[in-house]
CSV table of C-alpha atoms in Angstrom, one decimal:
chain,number,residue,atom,x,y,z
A,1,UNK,CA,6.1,-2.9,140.7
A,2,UNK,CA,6.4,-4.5,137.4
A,3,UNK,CA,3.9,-4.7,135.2
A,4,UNK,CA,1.6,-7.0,134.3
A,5,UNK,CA,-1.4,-8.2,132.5
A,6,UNK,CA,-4.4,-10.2,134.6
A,7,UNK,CA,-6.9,-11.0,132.7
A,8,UNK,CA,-10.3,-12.9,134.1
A,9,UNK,CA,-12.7,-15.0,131.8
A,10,UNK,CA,-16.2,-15.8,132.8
A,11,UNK,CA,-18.2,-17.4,130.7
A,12,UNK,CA,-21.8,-19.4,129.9
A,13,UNK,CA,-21.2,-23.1,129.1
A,14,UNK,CA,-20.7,-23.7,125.5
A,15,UNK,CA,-19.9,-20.1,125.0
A,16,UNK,CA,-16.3,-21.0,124.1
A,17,UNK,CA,-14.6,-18.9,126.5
A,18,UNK,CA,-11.8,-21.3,127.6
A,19,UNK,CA,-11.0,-21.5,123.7
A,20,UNK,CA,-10.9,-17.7,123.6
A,21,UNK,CA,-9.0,-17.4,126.8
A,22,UNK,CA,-6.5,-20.1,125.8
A,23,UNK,CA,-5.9,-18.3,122.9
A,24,UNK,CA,-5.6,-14.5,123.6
A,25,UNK,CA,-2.9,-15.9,126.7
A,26,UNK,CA,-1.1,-18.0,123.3
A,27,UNK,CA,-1.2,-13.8,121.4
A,28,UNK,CA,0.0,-12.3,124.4
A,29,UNK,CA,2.4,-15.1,125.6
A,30,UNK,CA,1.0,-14.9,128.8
A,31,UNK,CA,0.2,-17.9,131.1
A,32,UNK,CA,-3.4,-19.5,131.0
A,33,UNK,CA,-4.8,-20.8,134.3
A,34,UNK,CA,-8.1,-23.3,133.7
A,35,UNK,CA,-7.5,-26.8,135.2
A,36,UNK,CA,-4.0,-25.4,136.3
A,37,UNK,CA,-5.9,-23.3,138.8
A,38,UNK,CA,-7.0,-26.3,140.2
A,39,UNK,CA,-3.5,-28.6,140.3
A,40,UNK,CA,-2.1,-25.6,142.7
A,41,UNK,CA,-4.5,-26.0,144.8
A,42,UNK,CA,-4.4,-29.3,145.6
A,43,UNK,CA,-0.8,-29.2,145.5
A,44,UNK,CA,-0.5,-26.3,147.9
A,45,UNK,CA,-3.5,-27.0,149.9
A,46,UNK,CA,-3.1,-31.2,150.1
A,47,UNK,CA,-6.5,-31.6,148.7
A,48,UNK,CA,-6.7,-34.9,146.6
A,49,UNK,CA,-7.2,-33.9,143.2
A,50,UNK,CA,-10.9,-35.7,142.8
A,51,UNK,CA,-12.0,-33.9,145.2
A,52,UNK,CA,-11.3,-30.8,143.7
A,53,UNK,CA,-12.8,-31.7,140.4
A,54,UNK,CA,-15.9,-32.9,142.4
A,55,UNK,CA,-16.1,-29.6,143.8
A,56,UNK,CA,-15.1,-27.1,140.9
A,57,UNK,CA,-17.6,-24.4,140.4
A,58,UNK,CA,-20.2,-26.6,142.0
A,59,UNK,CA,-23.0,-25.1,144.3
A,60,UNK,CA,-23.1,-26.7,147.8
A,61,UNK,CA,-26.1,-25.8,149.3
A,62,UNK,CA,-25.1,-25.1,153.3
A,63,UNK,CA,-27.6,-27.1,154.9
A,64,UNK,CA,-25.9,-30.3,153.7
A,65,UNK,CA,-22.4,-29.3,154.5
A,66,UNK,CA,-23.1,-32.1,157.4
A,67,UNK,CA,-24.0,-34.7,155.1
A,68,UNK,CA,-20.3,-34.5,153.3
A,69,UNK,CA,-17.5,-36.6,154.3
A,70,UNK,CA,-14.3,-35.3,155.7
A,71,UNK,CA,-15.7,-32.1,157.3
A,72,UNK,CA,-12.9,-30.7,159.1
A,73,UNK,CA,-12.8,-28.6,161.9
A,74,UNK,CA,-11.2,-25.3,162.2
A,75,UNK,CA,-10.6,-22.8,164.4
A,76,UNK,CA,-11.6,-19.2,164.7
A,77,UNK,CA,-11.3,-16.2,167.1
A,78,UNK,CA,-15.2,-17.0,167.3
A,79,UNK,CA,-14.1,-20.6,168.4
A,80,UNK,CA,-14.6,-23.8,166.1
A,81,UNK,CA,-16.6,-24.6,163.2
A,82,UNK,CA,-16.8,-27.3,160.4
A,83,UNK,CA,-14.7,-26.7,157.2
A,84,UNK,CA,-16.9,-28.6,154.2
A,85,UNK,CA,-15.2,-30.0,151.4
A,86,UNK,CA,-17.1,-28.0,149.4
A,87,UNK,CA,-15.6,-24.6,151.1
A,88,UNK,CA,-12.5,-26.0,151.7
A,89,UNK,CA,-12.4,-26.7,147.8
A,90,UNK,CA,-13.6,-22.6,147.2
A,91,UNK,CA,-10.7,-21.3,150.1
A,92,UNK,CA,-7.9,-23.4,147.9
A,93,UNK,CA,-9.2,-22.0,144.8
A,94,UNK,CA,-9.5,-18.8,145.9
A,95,UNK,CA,-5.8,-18.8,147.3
A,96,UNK,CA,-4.7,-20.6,144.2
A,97,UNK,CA,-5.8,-17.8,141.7
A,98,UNK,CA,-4.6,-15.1,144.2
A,99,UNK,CA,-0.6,-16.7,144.4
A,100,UNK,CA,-0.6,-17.2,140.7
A,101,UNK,CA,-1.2,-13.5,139.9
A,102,UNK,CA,1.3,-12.4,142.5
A,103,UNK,CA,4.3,-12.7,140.0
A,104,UNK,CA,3.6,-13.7,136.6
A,105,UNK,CA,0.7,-12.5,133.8
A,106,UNK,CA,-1.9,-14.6,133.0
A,107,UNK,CA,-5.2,-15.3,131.5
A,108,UNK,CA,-7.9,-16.9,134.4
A,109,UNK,CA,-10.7,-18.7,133.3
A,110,UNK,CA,-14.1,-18.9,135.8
A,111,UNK,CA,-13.9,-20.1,139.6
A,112,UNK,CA,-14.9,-16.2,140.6
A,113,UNK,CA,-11.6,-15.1,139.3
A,114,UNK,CA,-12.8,-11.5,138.5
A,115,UNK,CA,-14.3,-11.2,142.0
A,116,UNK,CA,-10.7,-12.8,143.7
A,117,UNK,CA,-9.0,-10.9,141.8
A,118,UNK,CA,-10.9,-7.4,141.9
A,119,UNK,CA,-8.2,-5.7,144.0
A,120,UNK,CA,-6.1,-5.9,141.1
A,121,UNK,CA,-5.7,-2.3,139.5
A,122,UNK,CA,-4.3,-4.1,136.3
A,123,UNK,CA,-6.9,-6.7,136.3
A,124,UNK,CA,-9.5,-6.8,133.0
A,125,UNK,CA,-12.5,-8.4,133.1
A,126,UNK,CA,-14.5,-10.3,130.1
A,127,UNK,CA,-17.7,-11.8,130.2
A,128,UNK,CA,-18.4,-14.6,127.3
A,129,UNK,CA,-22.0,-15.2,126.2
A,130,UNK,CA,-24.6,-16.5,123.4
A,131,UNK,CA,-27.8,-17.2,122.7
A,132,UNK,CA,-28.9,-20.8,124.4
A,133,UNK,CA,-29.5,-22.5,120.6
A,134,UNK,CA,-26.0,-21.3,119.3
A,135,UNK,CA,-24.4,-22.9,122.9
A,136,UNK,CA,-26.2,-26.1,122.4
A,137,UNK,CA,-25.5,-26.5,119.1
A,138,UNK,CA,-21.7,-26.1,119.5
A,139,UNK,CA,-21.9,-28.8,122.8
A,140,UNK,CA,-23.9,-31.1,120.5
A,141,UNK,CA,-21.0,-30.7,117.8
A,142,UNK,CA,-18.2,-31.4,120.6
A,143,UNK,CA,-19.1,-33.5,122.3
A,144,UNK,CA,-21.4,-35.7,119.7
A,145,UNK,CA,-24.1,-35.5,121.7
A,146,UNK,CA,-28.2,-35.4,120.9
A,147,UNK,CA,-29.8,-31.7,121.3
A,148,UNK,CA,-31.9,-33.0,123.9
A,149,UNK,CA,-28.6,-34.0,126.1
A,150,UNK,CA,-26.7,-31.1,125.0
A,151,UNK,CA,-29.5,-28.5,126.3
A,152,UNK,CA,-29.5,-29.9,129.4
A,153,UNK,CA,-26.0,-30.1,130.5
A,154,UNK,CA,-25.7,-26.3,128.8
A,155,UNK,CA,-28.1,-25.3,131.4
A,156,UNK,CA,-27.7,-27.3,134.3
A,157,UNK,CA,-23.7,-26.0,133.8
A,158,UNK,CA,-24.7,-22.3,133.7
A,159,UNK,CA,-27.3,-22.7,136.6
A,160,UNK,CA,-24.2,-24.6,138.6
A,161,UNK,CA,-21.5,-22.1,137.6
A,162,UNK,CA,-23.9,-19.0,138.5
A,163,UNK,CA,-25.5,-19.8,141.8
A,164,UNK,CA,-21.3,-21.2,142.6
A,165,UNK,CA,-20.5,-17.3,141.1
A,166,UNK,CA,-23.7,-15.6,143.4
A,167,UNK,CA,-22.8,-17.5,146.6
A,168,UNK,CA,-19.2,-16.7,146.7
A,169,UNK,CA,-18.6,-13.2,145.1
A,170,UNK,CA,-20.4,-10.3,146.5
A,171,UNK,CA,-21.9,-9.3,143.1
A,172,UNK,CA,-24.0,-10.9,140.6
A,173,UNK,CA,-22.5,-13.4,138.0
A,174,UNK,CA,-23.4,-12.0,134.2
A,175,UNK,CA,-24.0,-8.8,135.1
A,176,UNK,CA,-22.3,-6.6,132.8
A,177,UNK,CA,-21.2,-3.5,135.5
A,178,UNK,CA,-18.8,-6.2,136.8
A,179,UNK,CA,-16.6,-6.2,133.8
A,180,UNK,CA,-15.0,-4.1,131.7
A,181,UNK,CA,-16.1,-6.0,128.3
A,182,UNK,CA,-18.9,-8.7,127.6
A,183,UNK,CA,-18.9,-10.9,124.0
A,184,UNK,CA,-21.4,-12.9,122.4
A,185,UNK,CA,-20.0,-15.5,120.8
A,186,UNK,CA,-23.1,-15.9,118.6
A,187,UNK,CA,-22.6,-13.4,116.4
A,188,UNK,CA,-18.6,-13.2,116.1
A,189,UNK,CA,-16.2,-15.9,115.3
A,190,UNK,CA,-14.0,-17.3,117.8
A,191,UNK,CA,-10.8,-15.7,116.3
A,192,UNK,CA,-12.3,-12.4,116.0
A,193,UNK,CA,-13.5,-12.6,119.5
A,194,UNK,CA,-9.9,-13.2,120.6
A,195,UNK,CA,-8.3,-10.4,117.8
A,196,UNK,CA,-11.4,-8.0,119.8
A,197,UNK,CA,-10.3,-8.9,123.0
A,198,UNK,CA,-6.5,-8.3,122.3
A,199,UNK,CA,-7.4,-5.2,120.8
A,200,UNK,CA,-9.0,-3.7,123.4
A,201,UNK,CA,-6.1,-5.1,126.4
A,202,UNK,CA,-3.6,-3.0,124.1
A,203,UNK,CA,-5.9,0.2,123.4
A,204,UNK,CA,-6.1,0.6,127.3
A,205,UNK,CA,-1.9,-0.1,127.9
A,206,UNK,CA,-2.5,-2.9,129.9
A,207,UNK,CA,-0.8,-5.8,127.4
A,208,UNK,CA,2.6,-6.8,128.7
């Protein structure tokens, strides 16, 4: 089989890990799948794009699945059941990631990619994190926003992202047995985070 380098990039909000992983697949001229994860999907899985974006890394609590529009029905050895957006959104994902790591290397950031991906023997796992105050401050600096406005989108994001992670993957989002290296981006610059993080791909053989 030939060889190739998957790597998967969670991260908190604000943490800077789709700068990091943009960058490290830029050193290892590798492909980088963020919003590109989310164009195959609704290419290959004729979900409108909005919908997809309404739905990325979002939590939908089951009890409502009723109460969203175009809830399809589909068809199991069980019998029938009814296909939410909101899981049809995860199933196109999680296809998505899985058909873009069949033949090519690449860098993917979020939408459980470490847990649709953990078959992968050549798969690495990171984990990007900081303190809450040094997150805020760089979404405040971004996006030119008060600190009162940037702490609450940083953690309504990372509540979103990790009950999204905790529902889908069998395993607990953060938790540090679930990948092979975690960063905090609070006390190492974003440069040397990706320098680290290329250093170590190499010291294991797994860069391209």
């Amino acid at each position: 089989m030939e060889h190739r380098t998957i790597i998967t990039i969670e991260y908190q909000h604000g943490s800077d890990g789709e700068q990091i992983g943009k960058l490290l697949a830029e050193k290892l001229n590798i492909s980088f799948f963020d919003s590109e994860i989310l164009d195959e999907a609704s290419k290959k899985y004729n979900i409108e794009e909005k919908v997809i974006r309404n739905f990325d890394e979002t939590f939908v609590y089951e009890g409502i699945y009723s109460l969203v529009q175009d809830v399809r029905v589909a068809k199991t050895g069980m019998g029938e059941y009814k296909q939410s957006l909101a899981e049809q959104v995860y199933l196109a994902e999680f296809n998505a990631i899985r058909n873009l790591a069949k033949n090519q290397s690449g860098v993917f950031i979020g939408r459980c990619s470490d847990y649709v991906l953990r078959e992968y023997a050549n798969a690495i796992h990171f984990f990007i994190h900081a303190p809450i105050d040094v997150r805020v401050e760089k979404i405040c600096r971004y996006e030119n926003l008060e600190r009162s406005e940037a702490e609450i989108i940083v953690r309504k994001r990372d509540r979103e992202r990790e009950k999204y992670y905790n529902f889908h993957a069998d395993q607990k989002w953060g938790d540090a047995r679930n990948y092979n290296l975690s960063i905090d981006t609070g006390i190492i610059k974003l440069n040397e985070a990706v320098s680290l993080l290329e250093q170590y791909i190499k010291s294991i053989g797994k860069a391209v």
